[in-house]
CSV table of C-alpha atoms and ligand atoms in Angstrom, one decimal:
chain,number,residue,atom,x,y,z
T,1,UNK,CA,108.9,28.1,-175.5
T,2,UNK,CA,111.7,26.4,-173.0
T,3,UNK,CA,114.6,27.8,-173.6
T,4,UNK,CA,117.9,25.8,-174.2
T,5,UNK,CA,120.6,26.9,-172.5
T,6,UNK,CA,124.8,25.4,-172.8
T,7,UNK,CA,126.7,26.4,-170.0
T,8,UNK,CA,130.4,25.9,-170.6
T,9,UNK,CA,132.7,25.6,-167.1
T,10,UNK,CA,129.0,24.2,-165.5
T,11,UNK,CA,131.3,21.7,-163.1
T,12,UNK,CA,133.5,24.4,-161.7
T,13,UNK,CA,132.7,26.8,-158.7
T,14,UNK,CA,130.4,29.1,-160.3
T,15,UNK,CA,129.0,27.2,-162.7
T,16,UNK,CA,127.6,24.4,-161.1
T,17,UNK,CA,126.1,27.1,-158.7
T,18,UNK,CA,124.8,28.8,-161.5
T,19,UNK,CA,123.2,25.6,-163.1
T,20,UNK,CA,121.3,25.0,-159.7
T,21,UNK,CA,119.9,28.4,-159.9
T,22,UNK,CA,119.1,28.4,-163.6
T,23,UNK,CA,117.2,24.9,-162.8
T,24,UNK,CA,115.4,26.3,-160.0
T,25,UNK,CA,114.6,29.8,-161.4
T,26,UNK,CA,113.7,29.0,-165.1
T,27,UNK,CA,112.0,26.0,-166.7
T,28,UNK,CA,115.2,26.2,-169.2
T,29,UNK,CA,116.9,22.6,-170.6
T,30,UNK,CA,120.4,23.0,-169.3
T,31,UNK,CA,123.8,21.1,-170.9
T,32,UNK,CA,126.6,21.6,-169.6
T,33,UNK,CA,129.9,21.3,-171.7
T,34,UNK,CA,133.1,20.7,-169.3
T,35,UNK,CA,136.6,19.1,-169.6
T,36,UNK,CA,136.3,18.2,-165.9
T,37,UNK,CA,139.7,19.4,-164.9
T,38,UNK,CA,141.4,19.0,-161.9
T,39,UNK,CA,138.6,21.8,-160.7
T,40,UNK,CA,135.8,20.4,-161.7
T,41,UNK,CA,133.2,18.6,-159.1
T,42,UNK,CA,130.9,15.7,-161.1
T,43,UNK,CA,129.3,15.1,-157.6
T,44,UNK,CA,127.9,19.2,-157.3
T,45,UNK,CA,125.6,18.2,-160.6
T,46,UNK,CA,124.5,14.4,-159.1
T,47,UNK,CA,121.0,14.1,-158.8
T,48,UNK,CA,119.7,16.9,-161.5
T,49,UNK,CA,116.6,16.4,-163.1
T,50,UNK,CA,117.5,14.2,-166.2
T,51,UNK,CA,114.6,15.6,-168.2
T,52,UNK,CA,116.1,19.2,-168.2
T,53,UNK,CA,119.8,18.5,-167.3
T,54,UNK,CA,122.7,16.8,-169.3
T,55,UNK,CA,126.6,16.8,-169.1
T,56,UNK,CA,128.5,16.5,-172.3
T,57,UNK,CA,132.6,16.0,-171.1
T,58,UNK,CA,134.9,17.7,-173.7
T,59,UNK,CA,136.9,21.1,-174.5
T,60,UNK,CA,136.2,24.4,-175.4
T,61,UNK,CA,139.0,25.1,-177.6
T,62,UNK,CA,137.7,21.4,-179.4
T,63,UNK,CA,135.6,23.5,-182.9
T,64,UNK,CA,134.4,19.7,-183.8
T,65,UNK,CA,132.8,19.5,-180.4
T,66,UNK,CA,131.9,23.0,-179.8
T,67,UNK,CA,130.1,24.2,-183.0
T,68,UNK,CA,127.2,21.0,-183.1
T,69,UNK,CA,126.7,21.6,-179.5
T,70,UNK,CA,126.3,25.4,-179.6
T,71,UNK,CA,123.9,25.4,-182.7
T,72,UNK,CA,121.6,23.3,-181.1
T,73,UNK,CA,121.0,26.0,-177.6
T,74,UNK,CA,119.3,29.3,-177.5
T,75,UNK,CA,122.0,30.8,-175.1
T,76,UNK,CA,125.7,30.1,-174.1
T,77,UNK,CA,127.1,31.5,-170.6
T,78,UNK,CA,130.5,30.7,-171.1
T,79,UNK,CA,132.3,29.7,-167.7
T,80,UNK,CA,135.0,27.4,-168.4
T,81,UNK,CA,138.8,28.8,-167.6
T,82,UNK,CA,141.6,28.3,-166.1
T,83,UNK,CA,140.7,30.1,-162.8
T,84,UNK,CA,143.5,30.1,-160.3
T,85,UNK,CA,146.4,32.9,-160.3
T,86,UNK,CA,148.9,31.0,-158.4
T,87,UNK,CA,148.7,28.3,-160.7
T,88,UNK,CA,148.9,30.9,-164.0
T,89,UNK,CA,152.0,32.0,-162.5
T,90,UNK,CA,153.6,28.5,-162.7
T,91,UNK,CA,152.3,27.7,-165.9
T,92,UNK,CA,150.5,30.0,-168.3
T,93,UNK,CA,150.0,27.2,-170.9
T,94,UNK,CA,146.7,26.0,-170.0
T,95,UNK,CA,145.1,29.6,-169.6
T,96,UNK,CA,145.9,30.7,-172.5
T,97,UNK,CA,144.8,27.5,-174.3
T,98,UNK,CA,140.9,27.3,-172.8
T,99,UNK,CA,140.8,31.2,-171.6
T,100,UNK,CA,142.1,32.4,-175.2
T,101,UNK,CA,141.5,29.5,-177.9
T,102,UNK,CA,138.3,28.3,-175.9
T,103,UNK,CA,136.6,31.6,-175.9
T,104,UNK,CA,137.8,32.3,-179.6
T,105,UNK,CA,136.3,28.9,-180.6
T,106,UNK,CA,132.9,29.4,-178.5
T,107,UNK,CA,132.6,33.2,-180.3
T,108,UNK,CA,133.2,31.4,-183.6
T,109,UNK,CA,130.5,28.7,-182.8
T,110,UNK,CA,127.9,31.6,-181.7
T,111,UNK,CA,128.7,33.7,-184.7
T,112,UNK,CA,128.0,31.0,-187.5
T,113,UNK,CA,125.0,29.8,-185.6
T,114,UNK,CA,123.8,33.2,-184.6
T,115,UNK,CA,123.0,32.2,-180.6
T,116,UNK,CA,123.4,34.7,-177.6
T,117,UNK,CA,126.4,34.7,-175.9
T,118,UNK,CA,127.0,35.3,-172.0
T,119,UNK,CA,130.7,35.6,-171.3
T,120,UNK,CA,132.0,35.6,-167.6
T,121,UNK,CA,134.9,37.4,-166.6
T,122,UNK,CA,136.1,39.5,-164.1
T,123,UNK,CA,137.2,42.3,-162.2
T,124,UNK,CA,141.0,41.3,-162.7
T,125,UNK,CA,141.3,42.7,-165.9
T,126,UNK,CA,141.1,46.0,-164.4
T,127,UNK,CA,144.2,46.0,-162.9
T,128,UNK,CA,144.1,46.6,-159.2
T,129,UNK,CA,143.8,50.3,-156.9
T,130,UNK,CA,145.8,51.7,-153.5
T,131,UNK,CA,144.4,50.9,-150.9
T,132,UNK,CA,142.8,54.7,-150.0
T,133,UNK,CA,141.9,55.5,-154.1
T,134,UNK,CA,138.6,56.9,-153.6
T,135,UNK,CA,137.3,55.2,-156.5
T,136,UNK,CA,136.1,51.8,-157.4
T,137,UNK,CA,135.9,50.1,-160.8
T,138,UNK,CA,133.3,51.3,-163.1
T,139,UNK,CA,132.8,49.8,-167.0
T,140,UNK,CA,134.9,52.6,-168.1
T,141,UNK,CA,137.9,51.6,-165.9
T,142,UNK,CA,141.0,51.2,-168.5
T,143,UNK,CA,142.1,47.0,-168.8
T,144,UNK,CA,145.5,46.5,-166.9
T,145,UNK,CA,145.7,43.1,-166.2
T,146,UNK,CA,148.5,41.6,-163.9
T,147,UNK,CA,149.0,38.1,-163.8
T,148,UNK,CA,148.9,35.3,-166.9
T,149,UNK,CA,145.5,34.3,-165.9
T,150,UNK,CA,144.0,37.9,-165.8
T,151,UNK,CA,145.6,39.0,-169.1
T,152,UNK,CA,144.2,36.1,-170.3
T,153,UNK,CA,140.4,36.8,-168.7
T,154,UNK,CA,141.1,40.2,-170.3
T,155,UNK,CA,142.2,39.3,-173.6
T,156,UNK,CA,139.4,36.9,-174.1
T,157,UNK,CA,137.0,39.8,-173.1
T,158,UNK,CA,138.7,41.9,-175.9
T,159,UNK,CA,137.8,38.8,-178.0
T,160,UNK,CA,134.1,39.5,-177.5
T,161,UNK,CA,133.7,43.2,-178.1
T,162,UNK,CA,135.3,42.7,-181.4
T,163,UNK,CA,133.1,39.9,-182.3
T,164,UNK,CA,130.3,42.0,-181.5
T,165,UNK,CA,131.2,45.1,-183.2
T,166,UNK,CA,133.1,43.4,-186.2
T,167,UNK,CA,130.3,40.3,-187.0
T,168,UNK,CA,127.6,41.3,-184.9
T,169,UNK,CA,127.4,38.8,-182.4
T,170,UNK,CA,124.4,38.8,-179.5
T,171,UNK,CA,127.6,38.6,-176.7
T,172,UNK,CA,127.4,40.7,-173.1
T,173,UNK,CA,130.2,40.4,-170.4
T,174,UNK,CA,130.2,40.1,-166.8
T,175,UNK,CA,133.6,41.3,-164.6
T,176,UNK,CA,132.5,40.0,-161.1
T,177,UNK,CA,134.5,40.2,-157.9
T,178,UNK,CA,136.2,37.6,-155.4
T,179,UNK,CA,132.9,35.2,-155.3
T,180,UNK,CA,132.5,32.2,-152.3
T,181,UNK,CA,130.5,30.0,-151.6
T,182,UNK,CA,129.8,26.4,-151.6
T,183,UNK,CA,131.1,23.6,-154.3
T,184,UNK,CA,135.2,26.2,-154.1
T,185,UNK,CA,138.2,24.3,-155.0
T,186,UNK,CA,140.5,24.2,-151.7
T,187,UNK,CA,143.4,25.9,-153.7
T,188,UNK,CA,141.4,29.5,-153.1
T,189,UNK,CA,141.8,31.8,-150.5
T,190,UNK,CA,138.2,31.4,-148.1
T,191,UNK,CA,138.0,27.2,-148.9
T,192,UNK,CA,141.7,26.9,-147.8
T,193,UNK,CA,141.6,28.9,-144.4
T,194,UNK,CA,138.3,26.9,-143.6
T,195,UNK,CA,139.9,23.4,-144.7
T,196,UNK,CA,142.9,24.4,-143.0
T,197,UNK,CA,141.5,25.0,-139.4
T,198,UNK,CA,139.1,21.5,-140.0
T,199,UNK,CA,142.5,20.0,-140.9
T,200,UNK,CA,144.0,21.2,-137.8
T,201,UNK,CA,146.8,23.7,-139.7
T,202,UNK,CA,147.1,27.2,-139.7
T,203,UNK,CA,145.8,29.6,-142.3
T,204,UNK,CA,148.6,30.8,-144.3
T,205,UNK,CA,148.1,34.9,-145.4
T,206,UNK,CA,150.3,35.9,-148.1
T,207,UNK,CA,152.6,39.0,-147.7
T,208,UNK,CA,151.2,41.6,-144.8
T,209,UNK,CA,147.6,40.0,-145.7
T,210,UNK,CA,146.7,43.8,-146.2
T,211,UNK,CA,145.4,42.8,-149.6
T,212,UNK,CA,141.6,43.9,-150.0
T,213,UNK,CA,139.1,41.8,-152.5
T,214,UNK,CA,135.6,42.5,-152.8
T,215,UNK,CA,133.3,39.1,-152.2
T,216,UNK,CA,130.2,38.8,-153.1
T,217,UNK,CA,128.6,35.5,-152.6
T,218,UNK,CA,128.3,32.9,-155.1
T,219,UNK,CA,124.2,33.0,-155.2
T,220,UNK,CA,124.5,36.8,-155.9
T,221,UNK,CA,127.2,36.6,-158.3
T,222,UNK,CA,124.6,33.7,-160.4
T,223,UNK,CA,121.5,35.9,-160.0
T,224,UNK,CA,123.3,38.7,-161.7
T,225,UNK,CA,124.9,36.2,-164.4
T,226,UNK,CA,121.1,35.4,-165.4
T,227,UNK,CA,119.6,38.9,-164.5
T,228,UNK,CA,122.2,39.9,-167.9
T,229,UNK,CA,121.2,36.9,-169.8
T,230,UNK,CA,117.9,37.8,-169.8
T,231,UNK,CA,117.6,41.4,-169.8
T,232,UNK,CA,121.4,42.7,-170.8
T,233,UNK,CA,122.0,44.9,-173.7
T,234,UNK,CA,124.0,43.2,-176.1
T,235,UNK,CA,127.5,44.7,-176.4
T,236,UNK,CA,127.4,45.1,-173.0
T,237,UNK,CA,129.7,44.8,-170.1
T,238,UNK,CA,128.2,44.9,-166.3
T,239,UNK,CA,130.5,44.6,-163.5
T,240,UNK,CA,129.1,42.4,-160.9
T,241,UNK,CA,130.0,43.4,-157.0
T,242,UNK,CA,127.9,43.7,-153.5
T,243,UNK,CA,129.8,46.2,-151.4
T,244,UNK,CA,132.0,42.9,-149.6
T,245,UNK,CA,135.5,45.2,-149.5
T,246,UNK,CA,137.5,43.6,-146.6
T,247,UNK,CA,141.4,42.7,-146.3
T,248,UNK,CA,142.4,38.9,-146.1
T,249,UNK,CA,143.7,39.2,-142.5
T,250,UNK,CA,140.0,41.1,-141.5
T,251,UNK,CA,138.5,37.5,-143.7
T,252,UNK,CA,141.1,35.0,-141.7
T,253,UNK,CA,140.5,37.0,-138.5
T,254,UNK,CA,136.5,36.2,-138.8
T,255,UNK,CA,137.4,33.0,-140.3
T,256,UNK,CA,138.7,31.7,-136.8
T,257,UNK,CA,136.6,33.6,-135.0
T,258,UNK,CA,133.4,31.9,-136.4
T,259,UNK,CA,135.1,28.1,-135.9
T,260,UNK,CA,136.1,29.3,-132.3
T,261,UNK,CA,139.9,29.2,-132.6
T,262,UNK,CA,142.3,32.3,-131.9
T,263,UNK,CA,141.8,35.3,-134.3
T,264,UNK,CA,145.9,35.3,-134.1
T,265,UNK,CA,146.3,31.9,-135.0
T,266,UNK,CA,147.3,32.2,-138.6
T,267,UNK,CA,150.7,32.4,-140.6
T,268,UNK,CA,152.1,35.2,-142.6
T,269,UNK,CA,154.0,33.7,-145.3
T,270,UNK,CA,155.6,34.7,-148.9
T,271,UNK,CA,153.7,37.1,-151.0
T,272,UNK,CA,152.2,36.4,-154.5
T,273,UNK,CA,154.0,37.6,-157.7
T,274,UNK,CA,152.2,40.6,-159.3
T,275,UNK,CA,149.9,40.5,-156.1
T,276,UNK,CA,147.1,42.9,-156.7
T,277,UNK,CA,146.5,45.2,-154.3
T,278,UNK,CA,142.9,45.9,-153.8
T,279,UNK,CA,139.8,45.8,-156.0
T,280,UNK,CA,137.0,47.3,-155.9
T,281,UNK,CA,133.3,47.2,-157.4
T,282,UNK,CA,130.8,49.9,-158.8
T,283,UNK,CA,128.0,47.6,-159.3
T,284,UNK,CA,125.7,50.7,-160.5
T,285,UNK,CA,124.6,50.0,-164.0
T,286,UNK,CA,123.5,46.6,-162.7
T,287,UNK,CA,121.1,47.4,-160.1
T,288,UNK,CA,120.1,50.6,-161.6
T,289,UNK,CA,119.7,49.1,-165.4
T,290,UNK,CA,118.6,45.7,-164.2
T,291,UNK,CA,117.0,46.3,-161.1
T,292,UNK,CA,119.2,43.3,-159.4
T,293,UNK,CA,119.8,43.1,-155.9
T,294,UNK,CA,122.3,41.2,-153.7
T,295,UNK,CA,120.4,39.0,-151.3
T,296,UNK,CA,123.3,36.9,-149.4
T,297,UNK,CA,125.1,40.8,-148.5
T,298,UNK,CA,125.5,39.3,-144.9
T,299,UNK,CA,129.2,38.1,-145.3
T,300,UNK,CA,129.6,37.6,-141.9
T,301,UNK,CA,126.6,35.6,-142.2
T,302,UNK,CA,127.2,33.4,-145.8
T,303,UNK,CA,130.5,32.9,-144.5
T,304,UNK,CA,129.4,31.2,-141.3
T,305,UNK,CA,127.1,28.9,-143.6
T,306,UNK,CA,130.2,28.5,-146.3
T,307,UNK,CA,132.0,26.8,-143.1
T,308,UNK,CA,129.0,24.7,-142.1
T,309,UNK,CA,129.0,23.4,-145.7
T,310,UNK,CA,133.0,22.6,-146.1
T,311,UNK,CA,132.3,21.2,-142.4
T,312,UNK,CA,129.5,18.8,-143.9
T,313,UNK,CA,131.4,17.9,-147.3
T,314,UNK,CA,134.7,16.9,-145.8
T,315,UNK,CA,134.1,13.8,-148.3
T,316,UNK,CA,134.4,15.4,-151.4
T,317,UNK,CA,137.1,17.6,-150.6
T,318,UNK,CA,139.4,15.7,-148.0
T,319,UNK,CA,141.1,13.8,-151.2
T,320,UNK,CA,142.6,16.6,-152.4
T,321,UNK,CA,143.4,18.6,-150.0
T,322,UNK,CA,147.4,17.1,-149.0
T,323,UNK,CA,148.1,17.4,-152.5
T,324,UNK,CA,147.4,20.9,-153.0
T,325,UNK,CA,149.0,22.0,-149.3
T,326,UNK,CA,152.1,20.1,-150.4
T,327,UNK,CA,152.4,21.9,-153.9
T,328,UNK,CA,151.6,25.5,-151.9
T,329,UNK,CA,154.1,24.3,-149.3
T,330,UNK,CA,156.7,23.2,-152.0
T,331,UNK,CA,156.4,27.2,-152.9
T,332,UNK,CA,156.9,28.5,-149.2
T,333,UNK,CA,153.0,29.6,-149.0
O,1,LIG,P1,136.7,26.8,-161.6
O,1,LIG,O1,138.1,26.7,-161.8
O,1,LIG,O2,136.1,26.4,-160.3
O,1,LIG,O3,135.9,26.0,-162.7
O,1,LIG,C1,136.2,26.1,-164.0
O,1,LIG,C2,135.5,24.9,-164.8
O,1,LIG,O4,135.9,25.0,-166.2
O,1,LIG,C3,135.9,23.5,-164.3
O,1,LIG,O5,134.8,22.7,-164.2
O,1,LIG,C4,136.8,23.0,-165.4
O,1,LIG,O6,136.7,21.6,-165.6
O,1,LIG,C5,136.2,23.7,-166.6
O,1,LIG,N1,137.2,23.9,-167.7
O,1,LIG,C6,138.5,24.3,-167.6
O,1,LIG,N2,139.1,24.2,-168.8
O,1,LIG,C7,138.1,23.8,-169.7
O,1,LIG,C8,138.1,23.5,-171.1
O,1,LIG,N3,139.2,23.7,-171.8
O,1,LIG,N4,137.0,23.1,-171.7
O,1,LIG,C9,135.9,22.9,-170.9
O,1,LIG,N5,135.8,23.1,-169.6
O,1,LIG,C10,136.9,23.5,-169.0
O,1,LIG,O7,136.3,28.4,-161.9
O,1,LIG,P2,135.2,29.3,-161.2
O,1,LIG,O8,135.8,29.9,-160.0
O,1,LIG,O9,133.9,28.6,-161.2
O,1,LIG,O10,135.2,30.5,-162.3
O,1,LIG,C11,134.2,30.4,-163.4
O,1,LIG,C12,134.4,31.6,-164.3
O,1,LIG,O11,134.1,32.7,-163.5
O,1,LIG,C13,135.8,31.8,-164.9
O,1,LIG,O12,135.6,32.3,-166.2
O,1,LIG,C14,136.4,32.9,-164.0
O,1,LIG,O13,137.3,33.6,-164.7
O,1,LIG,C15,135.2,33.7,-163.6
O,1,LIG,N6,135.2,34.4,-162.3
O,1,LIG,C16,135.5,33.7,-161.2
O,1,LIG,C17,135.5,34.4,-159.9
O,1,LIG,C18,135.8,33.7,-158.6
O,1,LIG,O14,135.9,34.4,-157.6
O,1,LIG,N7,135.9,32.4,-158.6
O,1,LIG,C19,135.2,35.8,-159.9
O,1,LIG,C20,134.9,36.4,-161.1
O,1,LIG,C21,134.9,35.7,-162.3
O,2,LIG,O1,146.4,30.8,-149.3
O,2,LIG,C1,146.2,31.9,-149.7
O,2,LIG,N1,146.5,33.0,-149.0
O,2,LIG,C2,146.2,34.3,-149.4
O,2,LIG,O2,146.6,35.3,-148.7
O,2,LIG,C3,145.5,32.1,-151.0
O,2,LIG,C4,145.1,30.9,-151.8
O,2,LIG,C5,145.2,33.4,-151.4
O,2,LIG,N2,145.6,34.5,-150.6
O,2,LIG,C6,145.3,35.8,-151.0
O,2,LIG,C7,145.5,36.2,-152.5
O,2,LIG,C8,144.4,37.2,-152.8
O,2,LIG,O3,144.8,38.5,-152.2
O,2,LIG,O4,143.8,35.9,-150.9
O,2,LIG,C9,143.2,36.7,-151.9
O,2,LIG,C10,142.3,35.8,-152.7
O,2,LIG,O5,143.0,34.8,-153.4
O,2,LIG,P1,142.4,33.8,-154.4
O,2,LIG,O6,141.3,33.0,-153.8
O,2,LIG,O7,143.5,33.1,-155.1
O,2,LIG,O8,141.6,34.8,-155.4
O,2,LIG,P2,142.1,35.9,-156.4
O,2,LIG,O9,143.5,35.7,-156.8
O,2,LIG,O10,141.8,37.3,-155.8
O,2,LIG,O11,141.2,35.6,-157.7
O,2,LIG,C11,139.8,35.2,-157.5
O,2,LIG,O12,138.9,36.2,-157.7
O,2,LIG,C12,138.8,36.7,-159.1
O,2,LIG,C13,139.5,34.0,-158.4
O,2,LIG,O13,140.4,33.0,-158.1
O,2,LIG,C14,139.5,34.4,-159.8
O,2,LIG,O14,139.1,33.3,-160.6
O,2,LIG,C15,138.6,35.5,-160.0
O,2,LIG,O15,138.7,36.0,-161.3
């Protein structure tokens, strides 16, 4: 039977990504439910089959809204957040509203209509690591979240285990690393460099740009998403990860290498708050429990076609772009 599937967030980075691949890979009847926020991109979900695709605008903190729409699906992955650190660390308000009180309402919504739950967070929440620790994060690593937003991503994880122990509900968790890829709001870290140098400014590395995240491409990080949904244990958390460990001045460096400009020709400028150090993914219960494999592990190589896409879609993100440079530039970054 074709399975119905609501997929809160489905406008943002991730999700709309996500929705493509469900589309393509399933025969499922997607909806997506999305406040279309400032991050939000109508124009990535233009042209999807109406037959087996619909967008329903509203909030996930909204119960009225929520619960009707949630009994009527198979399956929730649960997307929408508040995604950006920089902005959590000039107002918290609106993570703790959708991150906290939208995955509290969603939970209650899949608990009185009994319907699996898929909720995406991410590797935040456990804190960050020195740059030489050994180790990586595993399931087991200890939650020590840093800034508003990942207390908040880390809080609302908390949310689900007890709504799984305490009423049973069918919920796994997901805590996935730096992702890229196409359809990224130009307020993060690889969009911003690229849109920068196509703009004609500099890339602007915060602090000593030692900082280390681990990317994993958007495609990978939606395989894995469905590879849970589908075959997860319930109660579950898998961390999500493909081996991308590199600093932001090695990711600037190769930034302006691949778009032929100087590899020097970037700005140091003032560090982040609370700025994690370094994270770092054991991605070993996934592949090994789930058999699922990273297939874009070529960052040199997704990056280079990341550019060629923000190169070719200069019209949907060129309206935003001054705004957001003034408001970072307004904060000396
Ligand atoms: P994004 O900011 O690009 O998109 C978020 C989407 O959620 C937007 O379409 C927005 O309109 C929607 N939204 C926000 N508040 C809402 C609300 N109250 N009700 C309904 N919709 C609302 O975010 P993203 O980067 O695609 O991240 C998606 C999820 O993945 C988040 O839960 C995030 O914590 C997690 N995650 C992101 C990354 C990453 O690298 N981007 C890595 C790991 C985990
Ligand atoms: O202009 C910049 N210069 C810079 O050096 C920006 C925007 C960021 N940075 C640094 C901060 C981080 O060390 O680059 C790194 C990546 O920054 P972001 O893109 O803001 O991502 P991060 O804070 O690491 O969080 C991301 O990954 C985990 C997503 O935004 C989160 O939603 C996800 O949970």
């Amino acid at each position: 039977m074709q399975q119905r599937i609501l997929v809160t967030g489905g406008a943002g980075f991730i999700g709309c990504n996500f929705v493509r691949h469900l589309l393509d890979r399933t025969d499922a009847a997607v909806t997506v439910l999305d406040k279309l926020t400032y991050a939000a991109s109508p124009a990535a979900l233009e042209g999807l089959p109406p037959d087996r695709f619909r967008l329903v605008v509203g909030d996930v903190a909204d119960a009225p809204v929520v619960d009707p729409l949630v009994a009527v699906h198979d399956a929730v992955v649960h997307f929408a957040a508040e995604s950006h650190n920089d902005n959590s660390l000039r107002d918290p308000t609106p993570f703790v509203h959708t991150n906290l009180v939208g995955t509290f309402t969603v939970l209650e919504a899949a608990r009185k209509a009994d319907v699996r739950l898929h909720h995406v967070s991410t590797d935040e929440v456990y804190g960050d690591l020195a740059l030489d620790d050994p180790r990586r994060f595993t399931e087991d690593s200890p939650y020590r979240p840093s800034s508003p937003y990942s207390a908040s991503k880390a809080g609302s994880d908390h949310l689900v285990r007890a709504w799984v122990r305490s009423f049973g509900v069918r919920a796994t968790i997901s805590t996935c690393s730096n992702s890229y890829g196409p359809w990224q709001h130009v307020e993060k870290f690889i969009p911003r460099q690229i849109t920068n140098v196509l703009t004609g400014d500099r890339p602007k590395v915060y602090g000593t740009g030692a900082h280390v995240r681990d990317w994993i491409h958007v495609g990978d990080h939606s395989a894995a998403v469905l590879a849970i949904l589908e075959r997860g244990r319930v109660g579950e958390t898998y961390l999500i990860g493909a081996d991308g460990e590199r600093s932001n001045v090695e990711v600037v460096r190769l930034i302006l290498r691949l778009m032929g400009r100087d590899e020097d020709d970037f700005d140091l400028v003032s560090d982040r708050a609370g700025h994690d150090l370094r994270y770092a993914i054991d991605a070993s219960r996934l592949r090994e429990e789930l058999g699922w494999l990273p297939e874009h592990g070529d960052f040199e190589a997704g990056l280079e076609r990341t550019i060629a896409w923000y190169a070719d879609h200069q019209d949907w993100w060129r309206p935003g772009k001054a705004a957001i440079e003034a408001a970072y530039a307004a904060k000396g970054k």
